[in-house]
PDB file of C-alpha atoms in Angstrom:
ATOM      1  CA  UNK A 804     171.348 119.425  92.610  1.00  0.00           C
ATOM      2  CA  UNK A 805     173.320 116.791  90.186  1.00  0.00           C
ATOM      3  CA  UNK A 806     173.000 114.194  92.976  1.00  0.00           C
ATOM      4  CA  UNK A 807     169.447 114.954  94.007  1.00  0.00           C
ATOM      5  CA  UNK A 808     168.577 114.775  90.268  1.00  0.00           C
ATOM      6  CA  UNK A 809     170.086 111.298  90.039  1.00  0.00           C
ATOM      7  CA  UNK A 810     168.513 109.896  93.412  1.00  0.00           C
ATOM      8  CA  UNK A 811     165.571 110.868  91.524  1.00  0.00           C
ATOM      9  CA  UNK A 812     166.024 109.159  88.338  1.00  0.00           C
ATOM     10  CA  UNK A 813     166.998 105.952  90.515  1.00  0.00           C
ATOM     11  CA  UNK A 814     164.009 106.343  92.406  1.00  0.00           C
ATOM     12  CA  UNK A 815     161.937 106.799  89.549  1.00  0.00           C
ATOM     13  CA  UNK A 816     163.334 103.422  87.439  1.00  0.00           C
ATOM     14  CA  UNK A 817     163.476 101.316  90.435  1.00  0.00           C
ATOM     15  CA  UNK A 818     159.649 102.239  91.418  1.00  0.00           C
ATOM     16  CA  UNK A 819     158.620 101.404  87.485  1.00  0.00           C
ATOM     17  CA  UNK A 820     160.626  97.944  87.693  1.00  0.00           C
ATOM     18  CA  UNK A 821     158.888  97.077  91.276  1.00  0.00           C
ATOM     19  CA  UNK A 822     155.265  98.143  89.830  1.00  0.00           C
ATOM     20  CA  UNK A 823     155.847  95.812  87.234  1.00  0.00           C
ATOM     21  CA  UNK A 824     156.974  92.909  89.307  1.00  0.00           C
ATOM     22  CA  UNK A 825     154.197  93.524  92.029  1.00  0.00           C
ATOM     23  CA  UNK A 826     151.357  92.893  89.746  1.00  0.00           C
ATOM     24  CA  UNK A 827     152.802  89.753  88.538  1.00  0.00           C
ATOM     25  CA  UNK A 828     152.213  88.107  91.309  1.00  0.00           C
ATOM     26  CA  UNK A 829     148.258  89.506  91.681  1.00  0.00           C
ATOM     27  CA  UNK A 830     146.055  91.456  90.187  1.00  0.00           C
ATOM     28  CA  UNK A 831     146.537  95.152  88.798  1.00  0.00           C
ATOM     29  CA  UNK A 832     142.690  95.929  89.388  1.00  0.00           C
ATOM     30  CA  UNK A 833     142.489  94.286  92.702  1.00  0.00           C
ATOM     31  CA  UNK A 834     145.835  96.067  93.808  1.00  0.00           C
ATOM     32  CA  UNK A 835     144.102  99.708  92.735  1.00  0.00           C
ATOM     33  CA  UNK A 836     140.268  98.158  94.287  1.00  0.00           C
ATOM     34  CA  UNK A 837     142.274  97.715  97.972  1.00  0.00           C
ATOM     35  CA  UNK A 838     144.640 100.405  97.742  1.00  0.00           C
ATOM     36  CA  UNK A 839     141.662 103.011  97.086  1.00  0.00           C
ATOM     37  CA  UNK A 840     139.319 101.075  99.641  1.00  0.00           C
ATOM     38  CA  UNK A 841     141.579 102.031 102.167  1.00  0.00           C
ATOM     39  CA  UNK A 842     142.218 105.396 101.554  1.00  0.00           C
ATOM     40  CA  UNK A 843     138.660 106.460 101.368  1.00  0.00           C
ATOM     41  CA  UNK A 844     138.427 104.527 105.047  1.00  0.00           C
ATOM     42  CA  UNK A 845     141.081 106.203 106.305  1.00  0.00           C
ATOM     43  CA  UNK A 846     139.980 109.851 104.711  1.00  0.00           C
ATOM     44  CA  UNK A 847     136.159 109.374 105.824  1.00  0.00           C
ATOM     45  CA  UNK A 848     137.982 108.811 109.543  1.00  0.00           C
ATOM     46  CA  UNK A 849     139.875 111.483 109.659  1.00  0.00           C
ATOM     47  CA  UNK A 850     138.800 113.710 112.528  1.00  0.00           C
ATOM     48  CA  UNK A 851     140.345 117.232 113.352  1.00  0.00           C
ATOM     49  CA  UNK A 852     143.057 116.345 115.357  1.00  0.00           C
ATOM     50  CA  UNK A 853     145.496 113.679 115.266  1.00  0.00           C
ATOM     51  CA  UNK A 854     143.876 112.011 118.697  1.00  0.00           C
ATOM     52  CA  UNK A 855     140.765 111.834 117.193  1.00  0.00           C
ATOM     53  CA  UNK A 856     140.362 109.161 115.056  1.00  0.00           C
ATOM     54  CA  UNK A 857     142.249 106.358 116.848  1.00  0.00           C
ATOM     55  CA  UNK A 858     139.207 104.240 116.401  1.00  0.00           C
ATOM     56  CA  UNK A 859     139.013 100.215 116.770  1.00  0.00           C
ATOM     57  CA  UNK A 860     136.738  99.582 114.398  1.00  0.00           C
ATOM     58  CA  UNK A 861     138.363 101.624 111.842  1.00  0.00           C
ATOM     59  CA  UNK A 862     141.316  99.574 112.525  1.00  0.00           C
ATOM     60  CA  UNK A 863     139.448  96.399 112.148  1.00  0.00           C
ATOM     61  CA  UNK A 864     138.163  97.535 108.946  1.00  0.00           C
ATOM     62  CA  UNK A 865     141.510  98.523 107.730  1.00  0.00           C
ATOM     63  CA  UNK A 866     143.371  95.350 108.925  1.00  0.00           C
ATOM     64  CA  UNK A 867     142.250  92.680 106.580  1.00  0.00           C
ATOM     65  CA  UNK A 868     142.388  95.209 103.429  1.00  0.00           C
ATOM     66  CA  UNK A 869     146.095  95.287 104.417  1.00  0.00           C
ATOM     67  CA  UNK A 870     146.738  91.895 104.923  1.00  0.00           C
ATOM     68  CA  UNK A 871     145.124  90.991 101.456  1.00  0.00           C
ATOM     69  CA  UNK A 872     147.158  94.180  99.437  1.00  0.00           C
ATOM     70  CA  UNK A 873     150.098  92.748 101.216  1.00  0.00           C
ATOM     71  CA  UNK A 874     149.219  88.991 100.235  1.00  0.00           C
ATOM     72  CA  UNK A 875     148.853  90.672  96.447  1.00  0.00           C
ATOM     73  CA  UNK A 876     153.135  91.797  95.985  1.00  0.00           C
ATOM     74  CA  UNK A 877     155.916  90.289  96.595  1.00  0.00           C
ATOM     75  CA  UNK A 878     157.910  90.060  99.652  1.00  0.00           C
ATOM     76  CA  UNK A 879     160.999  92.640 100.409  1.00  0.00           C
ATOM     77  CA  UNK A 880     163.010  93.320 102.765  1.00  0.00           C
ATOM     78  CA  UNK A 881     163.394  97.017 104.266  1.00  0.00           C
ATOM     79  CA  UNK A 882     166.660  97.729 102.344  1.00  0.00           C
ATOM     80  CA  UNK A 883     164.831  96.995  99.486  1.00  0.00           C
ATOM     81  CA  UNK A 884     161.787  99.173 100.102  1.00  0.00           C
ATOM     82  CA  UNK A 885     163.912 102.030 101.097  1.00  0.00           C
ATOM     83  CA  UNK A 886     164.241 104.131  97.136  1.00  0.00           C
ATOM     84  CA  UNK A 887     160.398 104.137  97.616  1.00  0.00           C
ATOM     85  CA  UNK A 888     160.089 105.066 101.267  1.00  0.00           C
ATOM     86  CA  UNK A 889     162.574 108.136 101.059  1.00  0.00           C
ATOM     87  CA  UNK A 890     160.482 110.970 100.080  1.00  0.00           C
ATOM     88  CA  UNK A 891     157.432 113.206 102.378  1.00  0.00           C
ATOM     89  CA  UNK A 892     154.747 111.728 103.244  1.00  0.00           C
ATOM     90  CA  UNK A 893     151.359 113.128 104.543  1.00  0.00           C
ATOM     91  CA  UNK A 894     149.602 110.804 107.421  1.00  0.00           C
ATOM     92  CA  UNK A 895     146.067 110.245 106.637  1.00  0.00           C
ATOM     93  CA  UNK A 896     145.029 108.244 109.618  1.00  0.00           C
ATOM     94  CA  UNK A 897     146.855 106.270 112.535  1.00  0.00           C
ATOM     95  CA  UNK A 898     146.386 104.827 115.729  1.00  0.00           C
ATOM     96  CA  UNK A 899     149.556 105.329 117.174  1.00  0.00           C
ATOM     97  CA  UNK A 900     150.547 106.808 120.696  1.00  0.00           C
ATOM     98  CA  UNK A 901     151.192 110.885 121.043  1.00  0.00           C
ATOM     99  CA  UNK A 902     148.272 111.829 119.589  1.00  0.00           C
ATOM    100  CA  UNK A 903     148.112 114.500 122.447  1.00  0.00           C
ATOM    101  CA  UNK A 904     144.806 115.719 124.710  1.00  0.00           C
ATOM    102  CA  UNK A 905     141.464 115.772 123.227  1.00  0.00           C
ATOM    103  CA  UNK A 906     140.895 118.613 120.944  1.00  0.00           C
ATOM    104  CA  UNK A 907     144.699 119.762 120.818  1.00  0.00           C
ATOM    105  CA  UNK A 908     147.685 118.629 119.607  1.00  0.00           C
ATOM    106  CA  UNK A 909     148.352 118.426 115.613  1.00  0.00           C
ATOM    107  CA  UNK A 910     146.033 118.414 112.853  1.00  0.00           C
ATOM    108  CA  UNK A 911     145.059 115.595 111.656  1.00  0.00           C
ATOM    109  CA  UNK A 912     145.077 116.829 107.902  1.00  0.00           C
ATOM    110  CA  UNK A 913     148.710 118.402 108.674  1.00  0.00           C
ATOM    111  CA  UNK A 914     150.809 115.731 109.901  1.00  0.00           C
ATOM    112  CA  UNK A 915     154.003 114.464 107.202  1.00  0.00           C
ATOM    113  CA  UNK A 916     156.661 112.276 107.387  1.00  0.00           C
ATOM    114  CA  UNK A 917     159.984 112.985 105.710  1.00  0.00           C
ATOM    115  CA  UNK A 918     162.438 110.380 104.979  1.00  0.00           C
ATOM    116  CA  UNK A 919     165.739 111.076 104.387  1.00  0.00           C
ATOM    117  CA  UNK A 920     168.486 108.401 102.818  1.00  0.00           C
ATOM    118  CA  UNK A 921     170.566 109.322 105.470  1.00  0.00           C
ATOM    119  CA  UNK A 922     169.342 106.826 108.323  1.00  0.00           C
ATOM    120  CA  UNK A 923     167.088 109.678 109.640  1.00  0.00           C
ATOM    121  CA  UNK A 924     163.028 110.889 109.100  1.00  0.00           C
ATOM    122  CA  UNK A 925     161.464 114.025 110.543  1.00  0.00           C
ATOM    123  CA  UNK A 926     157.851 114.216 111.655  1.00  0.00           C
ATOM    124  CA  UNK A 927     156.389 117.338 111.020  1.00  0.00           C
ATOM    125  CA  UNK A 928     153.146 119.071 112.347  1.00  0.00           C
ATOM    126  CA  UNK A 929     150.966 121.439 112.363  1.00  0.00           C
ATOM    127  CA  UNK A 930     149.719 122.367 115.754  1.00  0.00           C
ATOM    128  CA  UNK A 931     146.860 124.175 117.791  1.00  0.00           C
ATOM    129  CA  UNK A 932     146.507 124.195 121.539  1.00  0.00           C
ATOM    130  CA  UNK A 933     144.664 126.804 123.265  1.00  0.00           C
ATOM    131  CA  UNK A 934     143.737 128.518 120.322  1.00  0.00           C
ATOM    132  CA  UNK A 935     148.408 129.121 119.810  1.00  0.00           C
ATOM    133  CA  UNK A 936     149.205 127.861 116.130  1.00  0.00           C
ATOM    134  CA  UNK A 937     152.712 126.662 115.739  1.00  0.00           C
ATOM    135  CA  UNK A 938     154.717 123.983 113.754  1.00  0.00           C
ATOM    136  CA  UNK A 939     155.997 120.721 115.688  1.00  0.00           C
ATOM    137  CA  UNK A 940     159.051 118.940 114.433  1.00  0.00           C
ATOM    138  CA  UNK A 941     160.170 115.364 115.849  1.00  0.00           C
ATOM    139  CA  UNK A 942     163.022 113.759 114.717  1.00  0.00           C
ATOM    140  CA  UNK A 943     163.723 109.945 114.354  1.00  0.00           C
ATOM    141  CA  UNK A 944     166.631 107.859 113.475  1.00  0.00           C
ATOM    142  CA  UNK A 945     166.520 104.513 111.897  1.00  0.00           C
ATOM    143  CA  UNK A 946     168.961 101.928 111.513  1.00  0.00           C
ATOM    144  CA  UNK A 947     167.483  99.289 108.685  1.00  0.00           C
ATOM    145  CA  UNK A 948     166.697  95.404 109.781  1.00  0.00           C
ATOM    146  CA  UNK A 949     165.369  93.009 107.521  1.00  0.00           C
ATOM    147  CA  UNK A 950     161.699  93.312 107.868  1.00  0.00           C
ATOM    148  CA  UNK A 951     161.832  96.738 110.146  1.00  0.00           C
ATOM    149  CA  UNK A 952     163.321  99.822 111.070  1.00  0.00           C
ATOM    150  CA  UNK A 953     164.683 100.018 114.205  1.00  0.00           C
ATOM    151  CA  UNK A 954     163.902 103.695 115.633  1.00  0.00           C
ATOM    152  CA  UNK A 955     165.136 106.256 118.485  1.00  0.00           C
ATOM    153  CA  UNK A 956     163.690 109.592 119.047  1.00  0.00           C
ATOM    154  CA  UNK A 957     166.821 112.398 119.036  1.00  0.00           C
ATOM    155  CA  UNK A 958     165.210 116.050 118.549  1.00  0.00           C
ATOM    156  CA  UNK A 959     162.034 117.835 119.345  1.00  0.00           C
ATOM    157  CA  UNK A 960     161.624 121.476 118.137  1.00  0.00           C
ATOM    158  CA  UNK A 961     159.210 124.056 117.446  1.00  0.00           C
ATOM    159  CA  UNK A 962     158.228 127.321 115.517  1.00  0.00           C
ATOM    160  CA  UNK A 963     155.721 129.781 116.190  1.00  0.00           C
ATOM    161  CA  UNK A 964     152.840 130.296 113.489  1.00  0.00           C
ATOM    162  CA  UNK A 965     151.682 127.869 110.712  1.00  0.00           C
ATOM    163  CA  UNK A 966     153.676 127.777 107.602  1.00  0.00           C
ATOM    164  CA  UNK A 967     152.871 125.955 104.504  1.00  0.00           C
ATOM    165  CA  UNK A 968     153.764 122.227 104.953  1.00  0.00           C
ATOM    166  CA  UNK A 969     152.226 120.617 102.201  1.00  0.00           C
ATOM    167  CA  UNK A 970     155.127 119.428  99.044  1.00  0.00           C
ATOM    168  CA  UNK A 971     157.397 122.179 101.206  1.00  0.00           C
ATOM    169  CA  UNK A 972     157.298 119.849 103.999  1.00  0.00           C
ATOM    170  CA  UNK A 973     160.794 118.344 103.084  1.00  0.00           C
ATOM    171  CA  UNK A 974     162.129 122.185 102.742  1.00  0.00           C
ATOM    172  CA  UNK A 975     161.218 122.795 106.366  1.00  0.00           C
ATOM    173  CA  UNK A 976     162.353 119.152 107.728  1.00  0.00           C
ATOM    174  CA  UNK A 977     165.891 120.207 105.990  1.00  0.00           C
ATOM    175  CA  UNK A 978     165.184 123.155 107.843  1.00  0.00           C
ATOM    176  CA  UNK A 979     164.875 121.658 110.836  1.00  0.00           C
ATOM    177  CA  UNK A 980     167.901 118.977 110.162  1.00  0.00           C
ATOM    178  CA  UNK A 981     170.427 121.871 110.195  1.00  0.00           C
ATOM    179  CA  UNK A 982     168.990 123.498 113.372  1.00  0.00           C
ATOM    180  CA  UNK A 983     166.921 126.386 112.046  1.00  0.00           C
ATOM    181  CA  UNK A 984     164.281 125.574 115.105  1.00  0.00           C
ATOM    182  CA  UNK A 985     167.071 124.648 117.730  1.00  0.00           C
ATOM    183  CA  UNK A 986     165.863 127.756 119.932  1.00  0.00           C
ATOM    184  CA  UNK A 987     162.477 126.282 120.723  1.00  0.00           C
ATOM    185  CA  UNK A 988     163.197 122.974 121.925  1.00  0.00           C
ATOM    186  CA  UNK A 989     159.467 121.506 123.018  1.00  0.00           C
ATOM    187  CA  UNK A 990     158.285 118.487 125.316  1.00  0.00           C
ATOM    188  CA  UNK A 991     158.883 115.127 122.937  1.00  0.00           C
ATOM    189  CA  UNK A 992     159.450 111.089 123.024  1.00  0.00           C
ATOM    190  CA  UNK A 993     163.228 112.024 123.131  1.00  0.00           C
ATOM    191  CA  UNK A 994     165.638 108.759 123.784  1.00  0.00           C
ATOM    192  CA  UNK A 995     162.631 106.467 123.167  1.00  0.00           C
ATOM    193  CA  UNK A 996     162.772 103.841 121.148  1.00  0.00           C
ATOM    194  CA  UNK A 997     160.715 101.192 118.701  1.00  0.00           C
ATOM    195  CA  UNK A 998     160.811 100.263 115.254  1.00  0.00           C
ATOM    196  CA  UNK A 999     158.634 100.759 112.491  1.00  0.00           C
ATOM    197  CA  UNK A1000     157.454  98.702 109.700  1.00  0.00           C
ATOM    198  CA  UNK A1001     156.886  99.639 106.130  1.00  0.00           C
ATOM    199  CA  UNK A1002     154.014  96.900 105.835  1.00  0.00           C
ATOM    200  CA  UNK A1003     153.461  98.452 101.791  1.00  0.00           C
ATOM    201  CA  UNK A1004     154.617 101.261  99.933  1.00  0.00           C
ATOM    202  CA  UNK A1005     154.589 102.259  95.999  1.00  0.00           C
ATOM    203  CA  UNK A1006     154.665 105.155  94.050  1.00  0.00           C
ATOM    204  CA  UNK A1007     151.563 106.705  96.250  1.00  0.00           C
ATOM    205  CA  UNK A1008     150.531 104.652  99.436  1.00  0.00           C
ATOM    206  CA  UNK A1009     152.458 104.058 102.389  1.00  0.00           C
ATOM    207  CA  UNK A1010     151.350 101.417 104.949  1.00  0.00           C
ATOM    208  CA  UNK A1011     153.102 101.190 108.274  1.00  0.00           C
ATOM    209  CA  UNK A1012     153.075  99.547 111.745  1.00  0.00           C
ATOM    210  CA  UNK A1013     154.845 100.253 114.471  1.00  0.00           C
ATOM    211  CA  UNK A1014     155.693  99.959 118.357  1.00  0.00           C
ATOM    212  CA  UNK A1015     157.810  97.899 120.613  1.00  0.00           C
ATOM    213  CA  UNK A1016     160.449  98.729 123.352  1.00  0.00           C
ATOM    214  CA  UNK A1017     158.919 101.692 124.677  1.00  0.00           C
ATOM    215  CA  UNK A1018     155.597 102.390 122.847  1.00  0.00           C
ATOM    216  CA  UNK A1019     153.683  99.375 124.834  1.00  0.00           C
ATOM    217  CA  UNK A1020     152.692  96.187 123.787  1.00  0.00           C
ATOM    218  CA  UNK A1021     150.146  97.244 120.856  1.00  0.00           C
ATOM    219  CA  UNK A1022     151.259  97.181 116.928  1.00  0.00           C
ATOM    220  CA  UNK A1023     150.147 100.682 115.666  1.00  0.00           C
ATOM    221  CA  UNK A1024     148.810 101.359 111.871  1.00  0.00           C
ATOM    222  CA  UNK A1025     149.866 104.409 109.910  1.00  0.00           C
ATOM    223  CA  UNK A1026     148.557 104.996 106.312  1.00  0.00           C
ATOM    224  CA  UNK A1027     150.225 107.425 104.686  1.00  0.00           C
ATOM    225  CA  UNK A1028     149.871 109.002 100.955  1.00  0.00           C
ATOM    226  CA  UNK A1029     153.052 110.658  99.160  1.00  0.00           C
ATOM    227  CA  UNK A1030     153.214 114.374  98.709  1.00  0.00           C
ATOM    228  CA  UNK A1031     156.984 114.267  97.184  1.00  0.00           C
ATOM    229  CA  UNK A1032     160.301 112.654  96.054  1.00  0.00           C
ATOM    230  CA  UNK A1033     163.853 114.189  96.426  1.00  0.00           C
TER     231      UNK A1033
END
C-alpha cells in the first residue's frame, strides 16, 4: 500500500508540473474548448454496443479537433506520457477492429482500459450476446518506443454475469492478472500484434490511435476518459 501510495503522489506532481507546461505553449481556454468538444462528439455517438458507432463522419469530425489539441502541448515521447497513462480508463467511442456482430458483443458504455506500470494493460468488458451477460477480459502487453507502444495480445478470459466495472475496473483487471478467470478462456486476438499511440492524455482525457502489423492498414481512434489512478 506504501508503494501504491507513492506511485500516486508521483503521479499526482508529475501530472500538475505537465498541466502547467502544456498551457504554456497554447491556450488554457482553447485546451478545455477542444478537449470538451470532443467528448460531447464522442458521447452523442455512442451507440449500444461497441460495433455501433464506428462511424466515418464521426471520425472526420473528431480528427481535426485532435490534431489542433495536439498542436496546443508540447511534444513527448511515450516514456514520458506513461505516469499519466497508467491508471483505468473507460472508452467512450472508437473505431477500432473487434467490435463484434451487430447488436452483440460489449457495451459500448462498459468498455475500460487498465494500465499497469508493469509493461502490461487489460481490456475489460461488459458483454451481451444472445440475451447471456458476462464480463470479457483481454490482455495486452506493451513494450514502450518513442512515439508508440508496441503491443501483443497474450490472454483472453471470461466470467459469467455482469459485475460492477466502473472505478473497480482495476480490482477485477488485478483479478484477472493473477488468473482468477483462467477457467473460462474465450475466443480473442491472441498472438496478434500492433502498437498503439497515446496521441494526448492529461489528468482526464485519453486520445489514442492504433493498428499496424496485424490490425490492417487503417489508423484506429480511441477516446478515452479516466475513471482512476493507482
Amino acid at each position: 500500500m506504501k508503494m501504491r501510495r507513492l506511485f500516486a503522489m508521483m503521479v499526482m506532481a508529475l501530472t500538475l508540473g505537465i498541466t502547467s507546461q502544456a498551457f504554456a505553449g497554447g491556450s488554457r481556454d482553447r485546451v478545455a474548448e477542444l478537449k470538451q468538444q470532443i467528448l460531447e462528439i464522442s458521447h452523442a455517438a455512442q451507440g449500444e454496443y461497441d460495433g455501433d458507432d464506428n462511424s466515418a463522419d464521426v471520425r472526420a469530425q473528431l480528427d481535426p479537433l485532435v490534431a489542433e489539441l495536439v498542436s496546443l502541448v508540447p511534444a513527448r515521447t511515450e516514456t514520458e506520457k506513461l505516469p499519466q497513462v497508467v491508471g483505468s480508463w473507460q472508452q467512450v467511442w472508437a473505431d477500432g477492429p473487434g467490435g463484434g456482430i451487430p447488436g452483440a458483443g460489449a457495451l459500448a458504455n462498459a468498455v475500460f482500459q487498465v494500465v499497469f506500470p508493469d509493461g502490461y494493460y487489460w481490456n475489460v468488458a461488459k458483454n451481451k450476446i444472445a440475451g447471456v451477460e458476462a464480463m470479457g477480459f483481454l490482455r495486452g502487453k506493451f513494450a514502450i518506443d518513442t512515439d508508440k507502444l508496441n503491443i501483443e495480445f497474450t490472454k483472453s478470459v471470461g466470467s459469467p454475469n455482469w459485475v460492477a466495472a466502473g472505478r473497480e475496473s482495476y480490482l477485477l483487471a488485478m483479478r484477472a492478472e493473477v488468473g482468477s478467470y483462467d477457467k473460462i478462456p474465450t475466443p480473442g486476438p491472441i498472438g496478434k500484434k500492433g502498437f498503439l499511440a497515446n496521441t494526448y492524455v492529461d489528468e482526464d482525457i485519453r486520445i489514442c490511435t492504433g493498428g499496424g502489423a496485424d490490425f490492417g492498414t487503417g489508423t484506429y481512434l480511441y477516446v478515452l476518459e479516466r475513471k482512476s489512478q493507482f
